[in-house]
Tab-separated table of C-alpha atoms in Angstrom:
chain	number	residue	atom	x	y	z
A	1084	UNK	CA	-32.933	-48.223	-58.339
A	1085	UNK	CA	-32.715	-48.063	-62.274
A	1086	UNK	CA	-30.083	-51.008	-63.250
A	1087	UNK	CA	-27.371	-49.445	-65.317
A	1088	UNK	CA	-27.061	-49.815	-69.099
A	1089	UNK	CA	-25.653	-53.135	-70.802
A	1090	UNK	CA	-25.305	-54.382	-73.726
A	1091	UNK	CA	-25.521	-57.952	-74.181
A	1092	UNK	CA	-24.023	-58.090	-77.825
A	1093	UNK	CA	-20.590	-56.647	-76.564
A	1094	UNK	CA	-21.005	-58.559	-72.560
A	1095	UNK	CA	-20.263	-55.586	-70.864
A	1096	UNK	CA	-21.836	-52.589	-69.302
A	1097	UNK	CA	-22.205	-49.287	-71.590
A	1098	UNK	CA	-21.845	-46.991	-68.861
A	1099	UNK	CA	-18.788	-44.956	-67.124
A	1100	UNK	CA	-18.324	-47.587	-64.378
A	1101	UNK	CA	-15.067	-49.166	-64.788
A	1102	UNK	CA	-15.186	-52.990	-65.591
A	1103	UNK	CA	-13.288	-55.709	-63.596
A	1104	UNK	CA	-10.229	-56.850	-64.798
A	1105	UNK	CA	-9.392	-61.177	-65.437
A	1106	UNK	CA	-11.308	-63.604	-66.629
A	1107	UNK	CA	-14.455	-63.640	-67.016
A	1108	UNK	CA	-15.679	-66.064	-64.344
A	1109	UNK	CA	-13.916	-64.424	-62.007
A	1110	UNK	CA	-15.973	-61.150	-62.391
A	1111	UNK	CA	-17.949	-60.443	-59.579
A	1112	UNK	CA	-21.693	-60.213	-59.753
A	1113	UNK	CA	-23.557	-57.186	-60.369
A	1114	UNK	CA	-26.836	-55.372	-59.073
A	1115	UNK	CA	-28.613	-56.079	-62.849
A	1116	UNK	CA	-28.069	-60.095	-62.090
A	1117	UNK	CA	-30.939	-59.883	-59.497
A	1118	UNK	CA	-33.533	-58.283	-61.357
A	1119	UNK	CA	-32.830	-60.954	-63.847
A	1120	UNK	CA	-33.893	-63.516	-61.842
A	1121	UNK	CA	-36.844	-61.667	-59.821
A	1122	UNK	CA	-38.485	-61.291	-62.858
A	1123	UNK	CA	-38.145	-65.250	-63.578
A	1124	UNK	CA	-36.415	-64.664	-66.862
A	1125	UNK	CA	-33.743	-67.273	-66.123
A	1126	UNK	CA	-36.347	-69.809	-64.857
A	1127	UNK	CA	-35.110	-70.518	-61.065
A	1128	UNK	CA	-35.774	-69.388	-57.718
A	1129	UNK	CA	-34.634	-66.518	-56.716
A	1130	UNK	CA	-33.650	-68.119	-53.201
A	1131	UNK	CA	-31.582	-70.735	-55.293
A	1132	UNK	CA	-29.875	-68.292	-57.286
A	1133	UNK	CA	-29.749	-64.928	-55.949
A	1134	UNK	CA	-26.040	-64.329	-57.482
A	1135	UNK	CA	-26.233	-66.079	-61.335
A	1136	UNK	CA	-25.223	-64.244	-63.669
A	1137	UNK	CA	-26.366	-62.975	-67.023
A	1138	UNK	CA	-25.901	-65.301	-70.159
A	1139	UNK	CA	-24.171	-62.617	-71.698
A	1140	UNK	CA	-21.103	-63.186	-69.605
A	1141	UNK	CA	-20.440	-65.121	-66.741
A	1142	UNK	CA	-22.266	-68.358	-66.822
A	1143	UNK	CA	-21.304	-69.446	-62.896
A	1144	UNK	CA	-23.170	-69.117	-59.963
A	1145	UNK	CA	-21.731	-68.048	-56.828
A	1146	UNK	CA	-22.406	-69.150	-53.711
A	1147	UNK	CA	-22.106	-69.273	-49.531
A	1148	UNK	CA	-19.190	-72.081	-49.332
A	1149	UNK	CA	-19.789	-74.943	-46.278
A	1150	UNK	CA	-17.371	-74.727	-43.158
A	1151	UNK	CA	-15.649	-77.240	-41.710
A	1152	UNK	CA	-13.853	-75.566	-38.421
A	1153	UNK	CA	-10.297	-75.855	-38.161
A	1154	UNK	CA	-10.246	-76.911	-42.175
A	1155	UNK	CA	-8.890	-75.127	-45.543
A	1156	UNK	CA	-10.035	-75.359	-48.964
A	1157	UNK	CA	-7.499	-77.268	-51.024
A	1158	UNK	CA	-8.942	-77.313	-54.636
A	1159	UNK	CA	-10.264	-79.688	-57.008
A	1160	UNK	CA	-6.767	-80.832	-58.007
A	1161	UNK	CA	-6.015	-82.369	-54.331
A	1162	UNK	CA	-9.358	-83.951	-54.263
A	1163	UNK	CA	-8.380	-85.537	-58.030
A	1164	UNK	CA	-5.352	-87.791	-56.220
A	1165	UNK	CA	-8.087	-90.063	-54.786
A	1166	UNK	CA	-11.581	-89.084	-56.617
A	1167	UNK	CA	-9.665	-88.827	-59.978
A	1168	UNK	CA	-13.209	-90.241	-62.138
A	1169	UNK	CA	-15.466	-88.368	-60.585
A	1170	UNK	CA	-13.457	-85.192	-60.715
A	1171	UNK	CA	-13.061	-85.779	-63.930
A	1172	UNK	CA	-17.148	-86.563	-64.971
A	1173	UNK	CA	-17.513	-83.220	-62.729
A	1174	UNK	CA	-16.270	-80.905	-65.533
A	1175	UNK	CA	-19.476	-81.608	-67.588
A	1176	UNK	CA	-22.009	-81.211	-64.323
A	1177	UNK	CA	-24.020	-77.964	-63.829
A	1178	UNK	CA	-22.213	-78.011	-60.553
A	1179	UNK	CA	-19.142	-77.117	-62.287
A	1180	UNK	CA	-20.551	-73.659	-62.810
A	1181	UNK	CA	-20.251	-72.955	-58.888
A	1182	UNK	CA	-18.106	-70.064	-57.915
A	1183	UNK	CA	-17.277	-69.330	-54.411
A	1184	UNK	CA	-18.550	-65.979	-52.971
A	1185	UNK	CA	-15.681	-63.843	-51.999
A	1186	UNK	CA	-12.722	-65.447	-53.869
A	1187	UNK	CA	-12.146	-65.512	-57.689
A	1188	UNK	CA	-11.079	-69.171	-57.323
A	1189	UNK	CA	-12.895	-71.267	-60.101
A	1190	UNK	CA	-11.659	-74.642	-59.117
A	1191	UNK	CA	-13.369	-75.104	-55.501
A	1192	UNK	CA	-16.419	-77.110	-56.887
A	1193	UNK	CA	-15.992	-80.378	-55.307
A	1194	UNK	CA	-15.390	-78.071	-51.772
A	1195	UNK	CA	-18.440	-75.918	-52.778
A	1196	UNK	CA	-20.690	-79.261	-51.790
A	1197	UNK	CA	-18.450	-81.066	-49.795
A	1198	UNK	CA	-16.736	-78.085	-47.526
A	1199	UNK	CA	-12.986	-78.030	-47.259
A	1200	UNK	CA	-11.210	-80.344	-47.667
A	1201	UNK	CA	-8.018	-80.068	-45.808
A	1202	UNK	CA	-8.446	-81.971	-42.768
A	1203	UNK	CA	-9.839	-84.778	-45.104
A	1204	UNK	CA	-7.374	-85.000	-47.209
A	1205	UNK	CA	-4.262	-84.775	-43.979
A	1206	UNK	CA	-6.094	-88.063	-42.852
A	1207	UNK	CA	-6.072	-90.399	-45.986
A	1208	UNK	CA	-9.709	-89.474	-46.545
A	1209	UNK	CA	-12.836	-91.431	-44.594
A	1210	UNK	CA	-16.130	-90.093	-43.503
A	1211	UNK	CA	-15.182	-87.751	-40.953
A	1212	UNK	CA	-14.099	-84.240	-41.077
A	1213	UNK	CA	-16.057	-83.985	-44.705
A	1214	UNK	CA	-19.519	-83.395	-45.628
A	1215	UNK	CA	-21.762	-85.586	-47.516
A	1216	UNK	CA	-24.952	-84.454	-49.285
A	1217	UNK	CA	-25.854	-87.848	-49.687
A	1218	UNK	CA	-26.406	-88.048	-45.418
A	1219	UNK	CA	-27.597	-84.575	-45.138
A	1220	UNK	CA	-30.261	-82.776	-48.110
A	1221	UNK	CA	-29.626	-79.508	-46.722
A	1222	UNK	CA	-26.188	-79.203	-48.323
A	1223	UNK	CA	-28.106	-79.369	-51.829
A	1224	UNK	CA	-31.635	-77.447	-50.103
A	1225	UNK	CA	-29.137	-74.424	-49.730
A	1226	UNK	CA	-29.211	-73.969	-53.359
A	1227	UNK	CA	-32.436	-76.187	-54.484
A	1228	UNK	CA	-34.498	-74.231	-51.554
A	1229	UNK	CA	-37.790	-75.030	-53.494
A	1230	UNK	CA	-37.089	-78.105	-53.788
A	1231	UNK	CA	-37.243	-78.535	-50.059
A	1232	UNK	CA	-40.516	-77.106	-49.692
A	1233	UNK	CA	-41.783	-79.539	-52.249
A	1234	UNK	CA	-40.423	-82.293	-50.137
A	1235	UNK	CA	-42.888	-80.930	-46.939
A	1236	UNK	CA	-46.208	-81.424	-49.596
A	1237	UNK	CA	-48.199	-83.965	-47.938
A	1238	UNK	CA	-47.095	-86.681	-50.467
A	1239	UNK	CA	-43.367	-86.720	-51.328
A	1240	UNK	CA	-40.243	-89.278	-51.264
A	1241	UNK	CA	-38.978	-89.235	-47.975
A	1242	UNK	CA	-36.124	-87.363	-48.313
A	1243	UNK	CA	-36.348	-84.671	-45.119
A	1244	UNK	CA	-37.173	-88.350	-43.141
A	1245	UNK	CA	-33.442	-89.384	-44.538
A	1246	UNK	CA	-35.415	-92.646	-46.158
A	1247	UNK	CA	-33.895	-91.154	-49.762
A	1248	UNK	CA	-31.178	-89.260	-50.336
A	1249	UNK	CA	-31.000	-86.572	-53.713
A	1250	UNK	CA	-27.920	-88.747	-54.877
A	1251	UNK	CA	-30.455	-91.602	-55.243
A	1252	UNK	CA	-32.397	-90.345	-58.295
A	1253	UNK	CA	-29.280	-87.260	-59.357
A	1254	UNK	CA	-25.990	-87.246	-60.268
A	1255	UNK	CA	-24.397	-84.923	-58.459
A	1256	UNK	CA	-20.868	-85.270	-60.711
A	1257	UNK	CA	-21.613	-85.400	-64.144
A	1258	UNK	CA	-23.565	-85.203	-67.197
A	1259	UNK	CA	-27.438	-84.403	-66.515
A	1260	UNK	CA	-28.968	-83.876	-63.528
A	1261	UNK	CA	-31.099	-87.216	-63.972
A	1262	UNK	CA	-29.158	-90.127	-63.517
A	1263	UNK	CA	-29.302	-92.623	-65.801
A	1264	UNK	CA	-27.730	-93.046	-69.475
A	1265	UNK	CA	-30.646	-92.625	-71.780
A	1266	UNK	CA	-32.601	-89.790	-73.227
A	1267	UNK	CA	-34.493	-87.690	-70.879
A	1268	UNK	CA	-37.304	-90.081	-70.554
A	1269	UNK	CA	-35.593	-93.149	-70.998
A	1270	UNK	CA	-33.622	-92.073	-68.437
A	1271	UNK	CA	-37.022	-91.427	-65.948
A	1272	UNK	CA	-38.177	-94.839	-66.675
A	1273	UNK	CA	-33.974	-96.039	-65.726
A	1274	UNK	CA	-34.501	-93.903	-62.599
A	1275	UNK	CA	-38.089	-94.369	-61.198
A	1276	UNK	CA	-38.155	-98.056	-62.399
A	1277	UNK	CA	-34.944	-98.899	-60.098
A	1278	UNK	CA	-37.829	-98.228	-56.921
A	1279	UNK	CA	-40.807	-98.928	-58.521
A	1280	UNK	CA	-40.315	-102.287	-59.976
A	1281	UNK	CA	-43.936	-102.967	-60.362
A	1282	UNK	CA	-44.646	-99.776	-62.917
A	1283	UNK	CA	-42.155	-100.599	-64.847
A	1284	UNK	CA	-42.795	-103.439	-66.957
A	1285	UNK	CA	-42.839	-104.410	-69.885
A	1286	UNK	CA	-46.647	-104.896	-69.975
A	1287	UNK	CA	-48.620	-106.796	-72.857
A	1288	UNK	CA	-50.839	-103.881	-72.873
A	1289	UNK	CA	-48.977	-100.680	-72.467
A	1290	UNK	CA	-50.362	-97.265	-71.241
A	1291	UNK	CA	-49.179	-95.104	-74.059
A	1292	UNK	CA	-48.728	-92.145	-71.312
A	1293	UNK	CA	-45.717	-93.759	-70.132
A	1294	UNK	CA	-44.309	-93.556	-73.098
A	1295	UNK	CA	-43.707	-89.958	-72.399
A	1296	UNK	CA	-41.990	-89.990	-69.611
A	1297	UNK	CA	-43.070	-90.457	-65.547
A	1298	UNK	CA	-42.939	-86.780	-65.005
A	1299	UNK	CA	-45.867	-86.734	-67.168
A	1300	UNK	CA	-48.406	-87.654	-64.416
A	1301	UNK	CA	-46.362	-87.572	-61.416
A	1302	UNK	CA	-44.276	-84.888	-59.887
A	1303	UNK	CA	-40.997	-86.378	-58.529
A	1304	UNK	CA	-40.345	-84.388	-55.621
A	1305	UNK	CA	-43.396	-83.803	-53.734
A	1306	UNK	CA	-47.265	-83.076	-54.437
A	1307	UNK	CA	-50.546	-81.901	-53.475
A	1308	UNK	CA	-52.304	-84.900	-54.424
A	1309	UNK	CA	-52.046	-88.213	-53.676
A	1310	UNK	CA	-49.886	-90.814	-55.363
A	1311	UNK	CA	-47.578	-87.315	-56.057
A	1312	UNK	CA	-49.864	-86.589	-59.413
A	1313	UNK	CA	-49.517	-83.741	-61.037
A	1314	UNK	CA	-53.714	-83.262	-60.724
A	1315	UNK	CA	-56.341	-84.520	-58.432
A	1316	UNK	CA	-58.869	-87.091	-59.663
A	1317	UNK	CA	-59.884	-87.989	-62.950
A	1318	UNK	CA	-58.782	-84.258	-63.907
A	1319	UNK	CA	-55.512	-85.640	-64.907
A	1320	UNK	CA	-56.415	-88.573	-67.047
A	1321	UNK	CA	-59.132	-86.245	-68.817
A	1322	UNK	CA	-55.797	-84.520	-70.148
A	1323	UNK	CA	-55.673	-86.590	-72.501
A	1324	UNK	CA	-58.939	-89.311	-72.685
A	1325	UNK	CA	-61.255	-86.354	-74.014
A	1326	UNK	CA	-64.996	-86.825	-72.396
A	1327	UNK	CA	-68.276	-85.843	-74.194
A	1328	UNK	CA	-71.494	-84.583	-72.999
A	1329	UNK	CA	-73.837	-86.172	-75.384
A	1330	UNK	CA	-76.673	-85.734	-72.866
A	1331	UNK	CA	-77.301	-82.869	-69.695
A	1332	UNK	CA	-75.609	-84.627	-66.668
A	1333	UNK	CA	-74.222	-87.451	-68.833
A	1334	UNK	CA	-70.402	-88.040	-69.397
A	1335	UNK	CA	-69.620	-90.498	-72.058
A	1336	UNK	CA	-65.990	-91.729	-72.624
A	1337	UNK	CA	-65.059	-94.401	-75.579
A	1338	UNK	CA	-68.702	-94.317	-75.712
A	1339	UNK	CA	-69.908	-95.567	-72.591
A	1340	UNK	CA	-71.409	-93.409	-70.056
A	1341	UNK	CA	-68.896	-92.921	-67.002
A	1342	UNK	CA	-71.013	-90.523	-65.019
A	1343	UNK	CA	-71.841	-93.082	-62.043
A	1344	UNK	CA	-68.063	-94.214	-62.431
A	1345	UNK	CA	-66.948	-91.298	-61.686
A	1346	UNK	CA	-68.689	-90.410	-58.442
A	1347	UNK	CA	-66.284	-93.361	-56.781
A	1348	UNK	CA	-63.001	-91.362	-57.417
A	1349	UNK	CA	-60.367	-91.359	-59.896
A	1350	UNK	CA	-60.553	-93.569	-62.726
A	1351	UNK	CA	-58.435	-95.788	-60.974
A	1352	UNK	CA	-59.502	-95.995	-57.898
A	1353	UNK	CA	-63.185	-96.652	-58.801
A	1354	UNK	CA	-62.482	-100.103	-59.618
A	1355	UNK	CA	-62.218	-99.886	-63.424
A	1356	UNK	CA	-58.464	-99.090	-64.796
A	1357	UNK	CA	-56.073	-100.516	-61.694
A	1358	UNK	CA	-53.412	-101.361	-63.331
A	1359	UNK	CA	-52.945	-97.812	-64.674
A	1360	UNK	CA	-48.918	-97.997	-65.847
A	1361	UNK	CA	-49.629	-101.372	-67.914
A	1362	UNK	CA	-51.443	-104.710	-67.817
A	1363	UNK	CA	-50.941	-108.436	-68.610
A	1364	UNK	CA	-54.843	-109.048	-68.963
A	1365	UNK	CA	-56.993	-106.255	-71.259
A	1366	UNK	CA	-56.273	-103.453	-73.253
A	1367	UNK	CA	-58.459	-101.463	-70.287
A	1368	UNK	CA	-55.692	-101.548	-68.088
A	1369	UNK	CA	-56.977	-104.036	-65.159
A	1370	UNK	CA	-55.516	-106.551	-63.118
């Protein structure tokens, strides 16, 4: 079916159909929206975002609100009496672009996660009667459904086994999706380095790849390969230590001739460059 005409300088459709009336984030979403996404244009799954909308005007994302039986949604401004800072912080979270399918409320996005939150709120607050994405990833895997099939890759943190929670490495309320207070990688190394004590430092001798960030050899949700790299084998430190074939069947690296090296694994793993984040002993990274 042909999507109808728009025009993104004026934000609204150029044909005879009649345009909805209020604000704009209260519009409700239109056929176009979906081949926007199919086509990968906005840069998400199409699972996780079947209902955005265009750039051109509304900038929220509807969704399939949680149910609580027996409970009502209240609004953002109940849940401010006792959550006042995080409410607050939530106003600059990509979560604050949710929009509940069905209603043109704008203000339900602490109930969009968290389901209603009347009952809740009738009993002084507490665990019960409540949901919390921090026990349970499949409140967040209902938008972030790729991210749960990275988590089933043969190596990934534990999250499905309820060892890690999403909360643990994101902040759900505010600011960027990382948490942490830095710059995007200074914020990684924040992050990862809370876990992974070991890799973080400082070092006397200092892997310059770190420098740009974990995500740069390892992918943080799940992975193919082991240790959760982004490559298998000495394919992914070849990205950047450049190998020449001086001689048929000979691989020479910084000059010496890594060909038998090789043949034991990664670059690591053969017994050469252990301590691959950093080292106290040699600028060769070993322990």
């Amino acid at each position: 079916m042909p999507l109808a005409p728009f025009s993104h300088a004026a934000g609204v459709r150029t044909d005879n159909q009649p345009e909805a009336s209020g604000p704009p984030e209260a519009r409700p979403v239109r056929d176009w929206v979906a081949s926007t996404v199919r086509w990968g244009t906005l840069g998400i799954s199409v699972a996780a975002a079947a209902a955005i909308v265009s750039c051109a005007t509304v900038t929220r994302t509807v969704i399939d609100l949680p149910n609580i039986p027996g409970a009502e949604f209240v609004g953002n401004q109940n849940c401010a009496q006792c959550h006042a800072e995080a409410v607050r912080d939530f106003k600059t979270s990509g979560h604050a672009r949710l929009q509940a399918k069905g209603t043109n409320a704008v203000n339900l996005g602490c109930e969009g996660c968290h389901g209603p939150g009347s009952l809740h709120a009738q009993a002084g607050g507490g665990r019960n009667n409540i949901l919390n994405p921090r026990r349970d990833a499949e409140t967040c895997f209902k938008c972030h459904l790729d991210k749960r099939g990275e988590f089933s890759l043969p190596h990934h943190h534990p999250v499905l086994e309820g060892k890690v929670s999403c909360a643990d490495c994101h902040h759900p309320h505010k600011g960027p999706a990382i948490a942490g207070g830095g710059t995007q990688i200074a914020t990684e190394h924040e992050t990862c380095g809370r876990c992974h004590t070991a890799q973080r430092g400082p070092f006397v001798f200092e892997h310059e790849a770190v420098r740009e960030g974990c995500t740069t050899c390892h992918k943080p949700h799940g992975s193919v390969n082991r240790r959760m790299l982004t490559e298998r084998n000495a394919t992914l430190c070849y990205k950047c230590h450049f190998q020449q074939q001086t001689v048929a069947g000979k691989v020479f690296n910084g000059g010496v001739d890594h060909t038998a090296f090789l043949k034991r694994g990664t670059c690591f793993s053969g017994g050469c460059h252990e301590a691959v984040h950093g080292s106290n002993i040699g600028s060769s990274l070993r322990f």
